[in-house]
Amino acid sequence: MAPARDKSGFHLNEEAFNDTAADEFYIRQALNLAQQAFEADEVPVGAIIVHEGKMIAAAHNQREMLRDPTAHAEMIAITQAAEAIGDWRLDKCTLYVTLEPCPMCCGALLQSRMKRLVYGAHDPKAGAVQSLYTLGNDPRMNHQLLITSGVMSSECGSILTHFFQQKRAQGKK
């Protein structure tokens, strides 16, 4: 039997779809973190990492606060998760994030051997999972991710749209 494919043609594993309620629960938690980022005047992206059913990392973008171009929610959460389990290999973990990861973050997911990625909104300007690039499923890489996309995409996209509308109204970004 051929592997299942999502709408974009990516190979999917049935295991990636075993708990829609859990996916929505964790994306909602990531959205709460995105709201914290919004309130801190950071691009509102939130990320959660779950290991064997337990949330072990939670972060939002902190580039402005830390003055660090690598301080994306995913990068901070990956560092927290590695510390929490005492290993750089996150092969039993799932990252839940409100926005499709960029090339840097997708590269970090592959380097950490993250098992699964669940994200909300697609990123047509910098998405490295499905929108611009397909790093997460590139067979030339030594690791591929199980990917579930579009979970609560409307809510995840809405907070970003509102943030950038507000910035444009202020003459910024």
CSV table of N, CA and C in Angstrom, one decimal:
chain,number,residue,atom,x,y,z
A,1,MET,N,0.8,-1.2,0.0
A,1,MET,CA,0.0,0.0,0.0
A,1,MET,C,0.9,1.2,0.0
A,2,ALA,N,0.6,2.2,-0.9
A,2,ALA,CA,1.4,3.4,-1.0
A,2,ALA,C,1.1,4.3,0.3
A,3,PRO,N,2.2,5.0,0.7
A,3,PRO,CA,2.0,5.9,1.8
A,3,PRO,C,0.9,7.0,1.5
A,4,ALA,N,0.2,7.4,2.5
A,4,ALA,CA,-0.7,8.5,2.4
A,4,ALA,C,0.0,9.8,2.0
A,5,ARG,N,-0.7,10.7,1.4
A,5,ARG,CA,-0.1,12.0,1.0
A,5,ARG,C,-1.1,13.1,1.4
A,6,ASP,N,-0.6,14.2,1.8
A,6,ASP,CA,-1.4,15.4,2.1
A,6,ASP,C,-1.7,16.1,0.8
A,7,LYS,N,-2.5,17.2,0.8
A,7,LYS,CA,-2.9,17.9,-0.4
A,7,LYS,C,-1.7,18.4,-1.2
A,8,SER,N,-0.5,18.7,-0.6
A,8,SER,CA,0.6,19.1,-1.4
A,8,SER,C,1.5,18.0,-1.9
A,9,GLY,N,1.1,16.8,-1.6
A,9,GLY,CA,1.8,15.6,-2.2
A,9,GLY,C,2.9,15.0,-1.3
A,10,PHE,N,3.0,15.6,-0.1
A,10,PHE,CA,4.0,15.1,0.9
A,10,PHE,C,3.6,13.7,1.4
A,11,HIS,N,4.6,12.8,1.5
A,11,HIS,CA,4.3,11.5,2.1
A,11,HIS,C,4.0,11.7,3.6
A,12,LEU,N,3.0,11.0,4.1
A,12,LEU,CA,2.5,11.2,5.4
A,12,LEU,C,2.5,9.8,6.1
A,13,ASN,N,2.7,9.8,7.4
A,13,ASN,CA,2.6,8.6,8.2
A,13,ASN,C,1.3,8.6,8.9
A,14,GLU,N,0.5,7.6,8.9
A,14,GLU,CA,-0.7,7.6,9.7
A,14,GLU,C,-0.6,8.0,11.1
A,15,GLU,N,0.6,7.6,11.7
A,15,GLU,CA,0.9,8.0,13.1
A,15,GLU,C,0.8,9.5,13.3
A,16,ALA,N,1.1,10.3,12.2
A,16,ALA,CA,1.1,11.7,12.3
A,16,ALA,C,-0.4,12.2,12.5
A,17,PHE,N,-1.4,11.4,12.3
A,17,PHE,CA,-2.7,11.9,12.4
A,17,PHE,C,-3.5,11.2,13.5
A,18,ASN,N,-2.8,10.7,14.5
A,18,ASN,CA,-3.5,9.9,15.5
A,18,ASN,C,-4.3,10.6,16.5
A,19,ASP,N,-4.1,11.9,16.7
A,19,ASP,CA,-4.8,12.6,17.7
A,19,ASP,C,-5.0,14.1,17.4
A,20,THR,N,-6.1,14.4,16.6
A,20,THR,CA,-6.4,15.7,16.2
A,20,THR,C,-6.7,16.6,17.4
A,21,ALA,N,-7.3,16.1,18.4
A,21,ALA,CA,-7.7,16.9,19.6
A,21,ALA,C,-6.4,17.3,20.3
A,22,ALA,N,-5.4,16.5,20.4
A,22,ALA,CA,-4.1,16.8,21.0
A,22,ALA,C,-3.4,17.9,20.2
A,23,ASP,N,-3.4,17.7,18.9
A,23,ASP,CA,-2.8,18.7,18.0
A,23,ASP,C,-3.4,20.1,18.2
A,24,GLU,N,-4.7,20.2,18.3
A,24,GLU,CA,-5.4,21.4,18.5
A,24,GLU,C,-5.1,22.0,19.9
A,25,PHE,N,-5.1,21.1,20.9
A,25,PHE,CA,-4.8,21.6,22.2
A,25,PHE,C,-3.4,22.2,22.3
A,26,TYR,N,-2.4,21.6,21.7
A,26,TYR,CA,-1.0,22.1,21.8
A,26,TYR,C,-0.8,23.3,20.9
A,27,ILE,N,-1.5,23.4,19.8
A,27,ILE,CA,-1.4,24.6,19.0
A,27,ILE,C,-2.1,25.7,19.7
A,28,ARG,N,-3.1,25.5,20.4
A,28,ARG,CA,-3.8,26.5,21.2
A,28,ARG,C,-2.8,27.0,22.3
A,29,GLN,N,-2.1,26.1,22.9
A,29,GLN,CA,-1.1,26.6,23.9
A,29,GLN,C,0.0,27.4,23.2
A,30,ALA,N,0.4,27.0,22.0
A,30,ALA,CA,1.4,27.8,21.2
A,30,ALA,C,0.8,29.2,20.9
A,31,LEU,N,-0.5,29.2,20.6
A,31,LEU,CA,-1.1,30.5,20.3
A,31,LEU,C,-1.1,31.4,21.5
A,32,ASN,N,-1.3,30.8,22.7
A,32,ASN,CA,-1.2,31.7,23.9
A,32,ASN,C,0.2,32.3,24.0
A,33,LEU,N,1.2,31.5,23.7
A,33,LEU,CA,2.6,32.0,23.7
A,33,LEU,C,2.8,33.1,22.6
A,34,ALA,N,2.2,32.9,21.4
A,34,ALA,CA,2.2,33.9,20.4
A,34,ALA,C,1.6,35.2,20.8
A,35,GLN,N,0.5,35.1,21.6
A,35,GLN,CA,-0.1,36.3,22.2
A,35,GLN,C,0.9,37.0,23.1
A,36,GLN,N,1.6,36.3,23.9
A,36,GLN,CA,2.6,36.9,24.8
A,36,GLN,C,3.7,37.6,23.9
A,37,ALA,N,4.1,37.0,22.8
A,37,ALA,CA,5.0,37.6,21.9
A,37,ALA,C,4.5,38.9,21.4
A,38,PHE,N,3.2,38.9,21.0
A,38,PHE,CA,2.5,40.1,20.4
A,38,PHE,C,2.6,41.2,21.5
A,39,GLU,N,2.2,40.9,22.7
A,39,GLU,CA,2.2,41.9,23.8
A,39,GLU,C,3.6,42.4,24.1
A,40,ALA,N,4.6,41.6,23.8
A,40,ALA,CA,6.0,42.1,24.0
A,40,ALA,C,6.6,42.7,22.7
A,41,ASP,N,5.8,43.0,21.8
A,41,ASP,CA,6.2,43.6,20.5
A,41,ASP,C,7.1,42.8,19.7
A,42,GLU,N,7.0,41.5,19.8
A,42,GLU,CA,7.7,40.5,19.0
A,42,GLU,C,6.8,39.9,18.0
A,43,VAL,N,7.3,39.4,16.9
A,43,VAL,CA,6.5,38.7,15.9
A,43,VAL,C,5.8,37.6,16.6
A,44,PRO,N,4.5,37.5,16.6
A,44,PRO,CA,3.8,36.6,17.4
A,44,PRO,C,3.8,35.1,16.9
A,45,VAL,N,4.8,34.4,17.3
A,45,VAL,CA,5.0,33.0,17.0
A,45,VAL,C,5.2,32.3,18.3
A,46,GLY,N,4.5,31.2,18.5
A,46,GLY,CA,4.7,30.4,19.8
A,46,GLY,C,5.0,29.0,19.4
A,47,ALA,N,5.8,28.3,20.3
A,47,ALA,CA,6.2,26.9,20.0
A,47,ALA,C,6.1,26.1,21.3
A,48,ILE,N,5.7,24.9,21.2
A,48,ILE,CA,5.6,23.9,22.3
A,48,ILE,C,6.3,22.6,21.8
A,49,ILE,N,7.0,22.0,22.7
A,49,ILE,CA,7.6,20.7,22.4
A,49,ILE,C,7.1,19.7,23.4
A,50,VAL,N,6.6,18.6,22.9
A,50,VAL,CA,6.0,17.5,23.7
A,50,VAL,C,6.9,16.3,23.5
A,51,HIS,N,7.2,15.6,24.6
A,51,HIS,CA,8.0,14.4,24.7
A,51,HIS,C,7.2,13.3,25.4
A,52,GLU,N,6.9,12.3,24.7
A,52,GLU,CA,6.1,11.2,25.3
A,52,GLU,C,4.9,11.6,26.1
A,53,GLY,N,4.2,12.5,25.5
A,53,GLY,CA,2.9,13.0,26.1
A,53,GLY,C,3.1,14.1,27.1
A,54,LYS,N,4.3,14.6,27.4
A,54,LYS,CA,4.5,15.7,28.4
A,54,LYS,C,5.1,16.9,27.7
A,55,MET,N,4.6,18.1,28.0
A,55,MET,CA,5.1,19.3,27.5
A,55,MET,C,6.4,19.6,28.2
A,56,ILE,N,7.5,19.7,27.4
A,56,ILE,CA,8.8,19.9,28.0
A,56,ILE,C,9.5,21.2,27.6
A,57,ALA,N,8.8,21.9,26.7
A,57,ALA,CA,9.4,23.2,26.3
A,57,ALA,C,8.3,24.1,25.8
A,58,ALA,N,8.4,25.4,26.0
A,58,ALA,CA,7.4,26.4,25.6
A,58,ALA,C,8.1,27.7,25.4
A,59,ALA,N,8.0,28.3,24.2
A,59,ALA,CA,8.7,29.6,23.9
A,59,ALA,C,7.9,30.4,22.9
A,60,HIS,N,8.3,31.7,22.9
A,60,HIS,CA,7.8,32.5,21.8
A,60,HIS,C,9.0,33.3,21.3
A,61,ASN,N,8.8,34.0,20.1
A,61,ASN,CA,9.9,34.7,19.5
A,61,ASN,C,10.4,35.8,20.5
A,62,GLN,N,11.7,35.9,20.5
A,62,GLN,CA,12.4,36.9,21.5
A,62,GLN,C,13.5,37.6,20.8
A,63,ARG,N,13.4,37.8,19.5
A,63,ARG,CA,14.5,38.4,18.7
A,63,ARG,C,14.8,39.8,19.2
A,64,GLU,N,13.7,40.6,19.3
A,64,GLU,CA,13.8,42.0,19.7
A,64,GLU,C,14.4,42.1,21.2
A,65,MET,N,13.8,41.4,22.1
A,65,MET,CA,14.2,41.4,23.5
A,65,MET,C,15.6,41.0,23.7
A,66,LEU,N,16.0,39.9,23.0
A,66,LEU,CA,17.4,39.4,23.2
A,66,LEU,C,18.4,40.0,22.2
A,67,ARG,N,17.9,40.7,21.2
A,67,ARG,CA,18.7,41.2,20.2
A,67,ARG,C,19.5,40.1,19.5
A,68,ASP,N,18.8,39.0,19.2
A,68,ASP,CA,19.4,37.8,18.7
A,68,ASP,C,18.6,37.4,17.5
A,69,PRO,N,19.2,37.4,16.3
A,69,PRO,CA,18.5,36.9,15.1
A,69,PRO,C,18.1,35.5,15.1
A,70,THR,N,18.7,34.7,16.0
A,70,THR,CA,18.3,33.2,16.1
A,70,THR,C,17.3,33.0,17.1
A,71,ALA,N,16.8,34.0,17.8
A,71,ALA,CA,15.9,33.7,18.9
A,71,ALA,C,14.4,33.6,18.5
A,72,HIS,N,14.3,32.6,17.5
A,72,HIS,CA,12.9,32.3,17.1
A,72,HIS,C,12.3,31.3,18.1
A,73,ALA,N,11.0,31.3,18.2
A,73,ALA,CA,10.3,30.4,19.1
A,73,ALA,C,10.8,29.0,19.1
A,74,GLU,N,11.0,28.5,17.8
A,74,GLU,CA,11.4,27.1,17.6
A,74,GLU,C,12.8,26.8,18.2
A,75,MET,N,13.7,27.7,17.9
A,75,MET,CA,15.1,27.6,18.4
A,75,MET,C,15.2,27.5,19.9
A,76,ILE,N,14.4,28.5,20.5
A,76,ILE,CA,14.5,28.5,22.0
A,76,ILE,C,13.8,27.2,22.6
A,77,ALA,N,12.7,26.8,22.0
A,77,ALA,CA,12.1,25.6,22.4
A,77,ALA,C,12.9,24.3,22.3
A,78,ILE,N,13.7,24.3,21.2
A,78,ILE,CA,14.6,23.1,20.9
A,78,ILE,C,15.6,23.1,22.0
A,79,THR,N,16.2,24.2,22.3
A,79,THR,CA,17.2,24.3,23.4
A,79,THR,C,16.6,23.9,24.7
A,80,GLN,N,15.4,24.4,25.0
A,80,GLN,CA,14.8,24.0,26.3
A,80,GLN,C,14.5,22.5,26.3
A,81,ALA,N,14.1,21.9,25.2
A,81,ALA,CA,13.8,20.5,25.2
A,81,ALA,C,15.0,19.6,25.3
A,82,ALA,N,16.1,20.0,24.7
A,82,ALA,CA,17.3,19.2,24.8
A,82,ALA,C,17.8,19.3,26.3
A,83,GLU,N,17.7,20.4,26.9
A,83,GLU,CA,18.0,20.5,28.3
A,83,GLU,C,17.1,19.6,29.2
A,84,ALA,N,15.8,19.7,28.9
A,84,ALA,CA,14.9,18.9,29.7
A,84,ALA,C,15.1,17.4,29.7
A,85,ILE,N,15.4,16.9,28.5
A,85,ILE,CA,15.6,15.4,28.4
A,85,ILE,C,17.1,15.0,28.5
A,86,GLY,N,18.0,16.0,28.5
A,86,GLY,CA,19.4,15.7,28.7
A,86,GLY,C,20.0,15.1,27.5
A,87,ASP,N,19.6,15.4,26.3
A,87,ASP,CA,20.1,14.8,25.0
A,87,ASP,C,19.8,15.8,23.9
A,88,TRP,N,20.6,15.9,22.9
A,88,TRP,CA,20.3,16.7,21.7
A,88,TRP,C,19.4,16.0,20.8
A,89,ARG,N,19.3,14.7,20.9
A,89,ARG,CA,18.4,13.9,20.0
A,89,ARG,C,17.0,14.0,20.5
A,90,LEU,N,16.1,14.7,19.8
A,90,LEU,CA,14.7,14.8,20.2
A,90,LEU,C,13.8,13.9,19.3
A,91,ASP,N,14.3,12.7,19.1
A,91,ASP,CA,13.6,11.8,18.2
A,91,ASP,C,12.3,11.2,18.7
A,92,LYS,N,11.9,11.5,20.0
A,92,LYS,CA,10.7,11.1,20.5
A,92,LYS,C,9.8,12.3,20.8
A,93,CYS,N,10.1,13.4,20.1
A,93,CYS,CA,9.4,14.7,20.4
A,93,CYS,C,8.6,15.2,19.2
A,94,THR,N,7.6,16.0,19.5
A,94,THR,CA,6.8,16.7,18.5
A,94,THR,C,6.9,18.2,18.8
A,95,LEU,N,7.2,19.0,17.8
A,95,LEU,CA,7.1,20.5,17.9
A,95,LEU,C,5.8,20.9,17.4
A,96,TYR,N,5.1,21.8,18.1
A,96,TYR,CA,3.9,22.4,17.7
A,96,TYR,C,4.2,23.9,17.6
A,97,VAL,N,4.0,24.5,16.5
A,97,VAL,CA,4.3,25.9,16.3
A,97,VAL,C,3.3,26.6,15.4
A,98,THR,N,3.0,27.9,15.7
A,98,THR,CA,1.9,28.6,15.1
A,98,THR,C,2.2,28.9,13.6
A,99,LEU,N,3.5,29.0,13.2
A,99,LEU,CA,3.9,29.4,11.9
A,99,LEU,C,4.8,28.4,11.3
A,100,GLU,N,4.7,28.1,10.0
A,100,GLU,CA,5.6,27.2,9.3
A,100,GLU,C,7.1,27.6,9.6
A,101,PRO,N,7.9,26.7,10.0
A,101,PRO,CA,9.3,27.1,10.3
A,101,PRO,C,10.1,27.6,9.0
A,102,CYS,N,11.0,28.5,9.3
A,102,CYS,CA,11.9,29.1,8.3
A,102,CYS,C,13.1,28.1,8.0
A,103,PRO,N,13.9,28.4,7.1
A,103,PRO,CA,15.1,27.5,6.8
A,103,PRO,C,15.9,27.2,8.1
A,104,MET,N,16.2,28.2,8.8
A,104,MET,CA,17.1,28.0,10.0
A,104,MET,C,16.4,27.1,11.0
A,105,CYS,N,15.1,27.3,11.3
A,105,CYS,CA,14.4,26.5,12.3
A,105,CYS,C,14.2,25.1,11.7
A,106,CYS,N,13.9,24.9,10.5
A,106,CYS,CA,13.7,23.6,9.9
A,106,CYS,C,15.0,22.8,9.9
A,107,GLY,N,16.1,23.5,9.7
A,107,GLY,CA,17.4,22.9,9.8
A,107,GLY,C,17.7,22.4,11.2
A,108,ALA,N,17.3,23.2,12.2
A,108,ALA,CA,17.5,22.8,13.6
A,108,ALA,C,16.6,21.6,13.9
A,109,LEU,N,15.4,21.6,13.4
A,109,LEU,CA,14.5,20.4,13.6
A,109,LEU,C,15.1,19.1,13.1
A,110,LEU,N,15.7,19.2,11.9
A,110,LEU,CA,16.4,18.1,11.3
A,110,LEU,C,17.6,17.7,12.1
A,111,GLN,N,18.4,18.7,12.5
A,111,GLN,CA,19.6,18.4,13.2
A,111,GLN,C,19.3,17.8,14.6
A,112,SER,N,18.2,18.1,15.2
A,112,SER,CA,17.8,17.6,16.5
A,112,SER,C,17.1,16.2,16.4
A,113,ARG,N,16.8,15.8,15.1
A,113,ARG,CA,16.1,14.6,14.8
A,113,ARG,C,14.7,14.6,15.4
A,114,MET,N,14.1,15.8,15.4
A,114,MET,CA,12.7,15.9,15.8
A,114,MET,C,11.9,14.9,15.1
A,115,LYS,N,11.0,14.2,15.8
A,115,LYS,CA,10.2,13.2,15.1
A,115,LYS,C,9.1,13.8,14.3
A,116,ARG,N,8.4,14.8,14.8
A,116,ARG,CA,7.2,15.3,14.2
A,116,ARG,C,7.1,16.8,14.3
A,117,LEU,N,6.5,17.4,13.3
A,117,LEU,CA,6.2,18.8,13.3
A,117,LEU,C,4.8,19.0,13.0
A,118,VAL,N,4.1,19.9,13.9
A,118,VAL,CA,2.7,20.3,13.7
A,118,VAL,C,2.7,21.8,13.6
A,119,TYR,N,2.2,22.4,12.6
A,119,TYR,CA,2.2,23.8,12.5
A,119,TYR,C,0.9,24.4,12.0
A,120,GLY,N,0.6,25.6,12.3
A,120,GLY,CA,-0.6,26.3,12.0
A,120,GLY,C,-0.6,26.9,10.6
A,121,ALA,N,-0.2,28.2,10.6
A,121,ALA,CA,-0.2,29.0,9.3
A,121,ALA,C,1.0,28.7,8.4
A,122,HIS,N,0.7,28.6,7.1
A,122,HIS,CA,1.8,28.5,6.1
A,122,HIS,C,2.5,29.9,6.1
A,123,ASP,N,3.8,29.9,5.7
A,123,ASP,CA,4.6,31.1,5.6
A,123,ASP,C,5.0,31.3,4.1
A,124,PRO,N,4.3,32.0,3.3
A,124,PRO,CA,4.7,32.1,1.9
A,124,PRO,C,5.9,32.9,1.6
A,125,LYS,N,6.4,33.6,2.6
A,125,LYS,CA,7.6,34.4,2.4
A,125,LYS,C,8.9,33.7,2.9
A,126,ALA,N,8.8,32.8,3.9
A,126,ALA,CA,10.0,32.2,4.5
A,126,ALA,C,9.8,30.7,4.9
A,127,GLY,N,8.7,30.1,4.5
A,127,GLY,CA,8.4,28.7,4.9
A,127,GLY,C,9.3,27.7,4.3
A,128,ALA,N,9.9,26.9,5.1
A,128,ALA,CA,10.9,25.9,4.6
A,128,ALA,C,10.4,24.5,4.7
A,129,VAL,N,9.1,24.3,5.0
A,129,VAL,CA,8.6,23.0,5.1
A,129,VAL,C,7.7,22.6,3.9
A,130,GLN,N,6.9,23.6,3.5
A,130,GLN,CA,6.0,23.3,2.3
A,130,GLN,C,5.9,24.5,1.4
A,131,SER,N,6.0,25.7,1.9
A,131,SER,CA,5.7,26.9,1.1
A,131,SER,C,6.8,27.3,0.1
A,132,LEU,N,8.0,27.5,0.5
A,132,LEU,CA,9.1,27.9,-0.4
A,132,LEU,C,10.0,26.7,-0.6
A,133,TYR,N,10.3,26.0,0.5
A,133,TYR,CA,11.2,24.8,0.4
A,133,TYR,C,10.5,23.6,1.1
A,134,THR,N,11.1,22.5,0.9
A,134,THR,CA,10.5,21.2,1.4
A,134,THR,C,11.6,20.5,2.2
A,135,LEU,N,12.3,21.2,3.1
A,135,LEU,CA,13.4,20.7,3.8
A,135,LEU,C,13.0,19.5,4.7
A,136,GLY,N,11.9,19.6,5.3
A,136,GLY,CA,11.4,18.6,6.2
A,136,GLY,C,11.2,17.2,5.6
A,137,ASN,N,11.0,17.2,4.3
A,137,ASN,CA,10.7,15.9,3.6
A,137,ASN,C,11.7,15.6,2.5
A,138,ASP,N,12.8,16.3,2.5
A,138,ASP,CA,13.8,16.2,1.4
A,138,ASP,C,14.5,14.9,1.6
A,139,PRO,N,14.4,13.9,0.6
A,139,PRO,CA,15.0,12.6,0.8
A,139,PRO,C,16.5,12.7,0.8
A,140,ARG,N,17.1,13.8,0.3
A,140,ARG,CA,18.6,13.9,0.3
A,140,ARG,C,19.1,14.2,1.7
A,141,MET,N,18.2,14.6,2.6
A,141,MET,CA,18.6,14.8,4.0
A,141,MET,C,18.7,13.5,4.8
A,142,ASN,N,19.5,13.5,5.9
A,142,ASN,CA,19.6,12.2,6.6
A,142,ASN,C,18.5,12.0,7.6
A,143,HIS,N,17.5,12.9,7.6
A,143,HIS,CA,16.4,12.8,8.5
A,143,HIS,C,15.2,13.5,7.8
A,144,GLN,N,14.0,12.9,8.0
A,144,GLN,CA,12.8,13.6,7.6
A,144,GLN,C,11.8,13.7,8.7
A,145,LEU,N,10.9,14.6,8.7
A,145,LEU,CA,9.9,14.9,9.7
A,145,LEU,C,8.6,14.3,9.3
A,146,LEU,N,7.8,13.9,10.3
A,146,LEU,CA,6.4,13.6,10.1
A,146,LEU,C,5.8,15.0,10.2
A,147,ILE,N,5.0,15.4,9.2
A,147,ILE,CA,4.5,16.8,9.2
A,147,ILE,C,2.9,16.8,9.2
A,148,THR,N,2.4,17.6,10.0
A,148,THR,CA,0.9,17.9,10.0
A,148,THR,C,0.9,19.4,9.9
A,149,SER,N,0.2,19.9,8.8
A,149,SER,CA,0.2,21.4,8.6
A,149,SER,C,-1.3,21.9,8.6
A,150,GLY,N,-1.4,23.2,8.9
A,150,GLY,CA,-2.7,23.8,8.8
A,150,GLY,C,-3.6,23.6,10.0
A,151,VAL,N,-3.0,23.2,11.1
A,151,VAL,CA,-3.8,23.0,12.4
A,151,VAL,C,-4.2,24.4,12.9
A,152,MET,N,-5.4,24.8,13.0
A,152,MET,CA,-5.9,26.1,13.4
A,152,MET,C,-5.2,27.2,12.6
A,153,SER,N,-5.1,27.0,11.3
A,153,SER,CA,-4.4,27.9,10.5
A,153,SER,C,-5.0,29.3,10.5
A,154,SER,N,-6.3,29.4,10.5
A,154,SER,CA,-7.0,30.7,10.5
A,154,SER,C,-6.6,31.5,11.8
A,155,GLU,N,-6.7,30.9,12.9
A,155,GLU,CA,-6.3,31.6,14.2
A,155,GLU,C,-4.8,31.9,14.2
A,156,CYS,N,-4.0,31.0,13.7
A,156,CYS,CA,-2.5,31.3,13.7
A,156,CYS,C,-2.2,32.4,12.7
A,157,GLY,N,-2.8,32.4,11.6
A,157,GLY,CA,-2.6,33.5,10.6
A,157,GLY,C,-3.1,34.8,11.1
A,158,SER,N,-4.2,34.8,11.7
A,158,SER,CA,-4.9,36.0,12.2
A,158,SER,C,-4.1,36.9,13.1
A,159,ILE,N,-3.4,36.2,14.0
A,159,ILE,CA,-2.6,37.0,15.0
A,159,ILE,C,-1.4,37.7,14.3
A,160,LEU,N,-0.9,37.0,13.3
A,160,LEU,CA,0.2,37.5,12.5
A,160,LEU,C,-0.2,38.7,11.7
A,161,THR,N,-1.4,38.5,11.0
A,161,THR,CA,-2.0,39.6,10.2
A,161,THR,C,-2.2,40.8,11.0
A,162,HIS,N,-2.8,40.6,12.2
A,162,HIS,CA,-3.1,41.8,13.0
A,162,HIS,C,-1.8,42.5,13.5
A,163,PHE,N,-0.8,41.7,13.8
A,163,PHE,CA,0.4,42.3,14.3
A,163,PHE,C,1.1,43.2,13.2
A,164,PHE,N,1.1,42.6,12.0
A,164,PHE,CA,1.8,43.4,10.9
A,164,PHE,C,0.9,44.5,10.4
A,165,GLN,N,-0.4,44.4,10.5
A,165,GLN,CA,-1.3,45.6,10.2
A,165,GLN,C,-1.0,46.7,11.2
A,166,GLN,N,-0.9,46.3,12.4
A,166,GLN,CA,-0.6,47.3,13.5
A,166,GLN,C,0.8,48.0,13.2
A,167,LYS,N,1.8,47.2,12.8
A,167,LYS,CA,3.1,47.7,12.6
A,167,LYS,C,3.1,48.7,11.4
A,168,ARG,N,2.4,48.3,10.3
A,168,ARG,CA,2.3,49.2,9.1
A,168,ARG,C,1.6,50.5,9.5
A,169,ALA,N,0.6,50.4,10.3
A,169,ALA,CA,-0.1,51.6,10.7
A,169,ALA,C,0.8,52.5,11.5
A,170,GLN,N,1.7,51.9,12.2
A,170,GLN,CA,2.7,52.7,13.0
A,170,GLN,C,3.9,53.2,12.2
A,171,GLY,N,3.9,52.7,10.9
A,171,GLY,CA,5.0,53.1,10.0
A,171,GLY,C,6.3,52.2,10.2
A,172,LYS,N,6.1,51.0,10.8
A,172,LYS,CA,7.2,50.1,11.1
A,172,LYS,C,7.0,48.8,10.3
A,173,LYS,N,8.1,48.1,10.1
A,173,LYS,CA,8.1,46.8,9.5
A,173,LYS,C,7.5,46.8,8.2
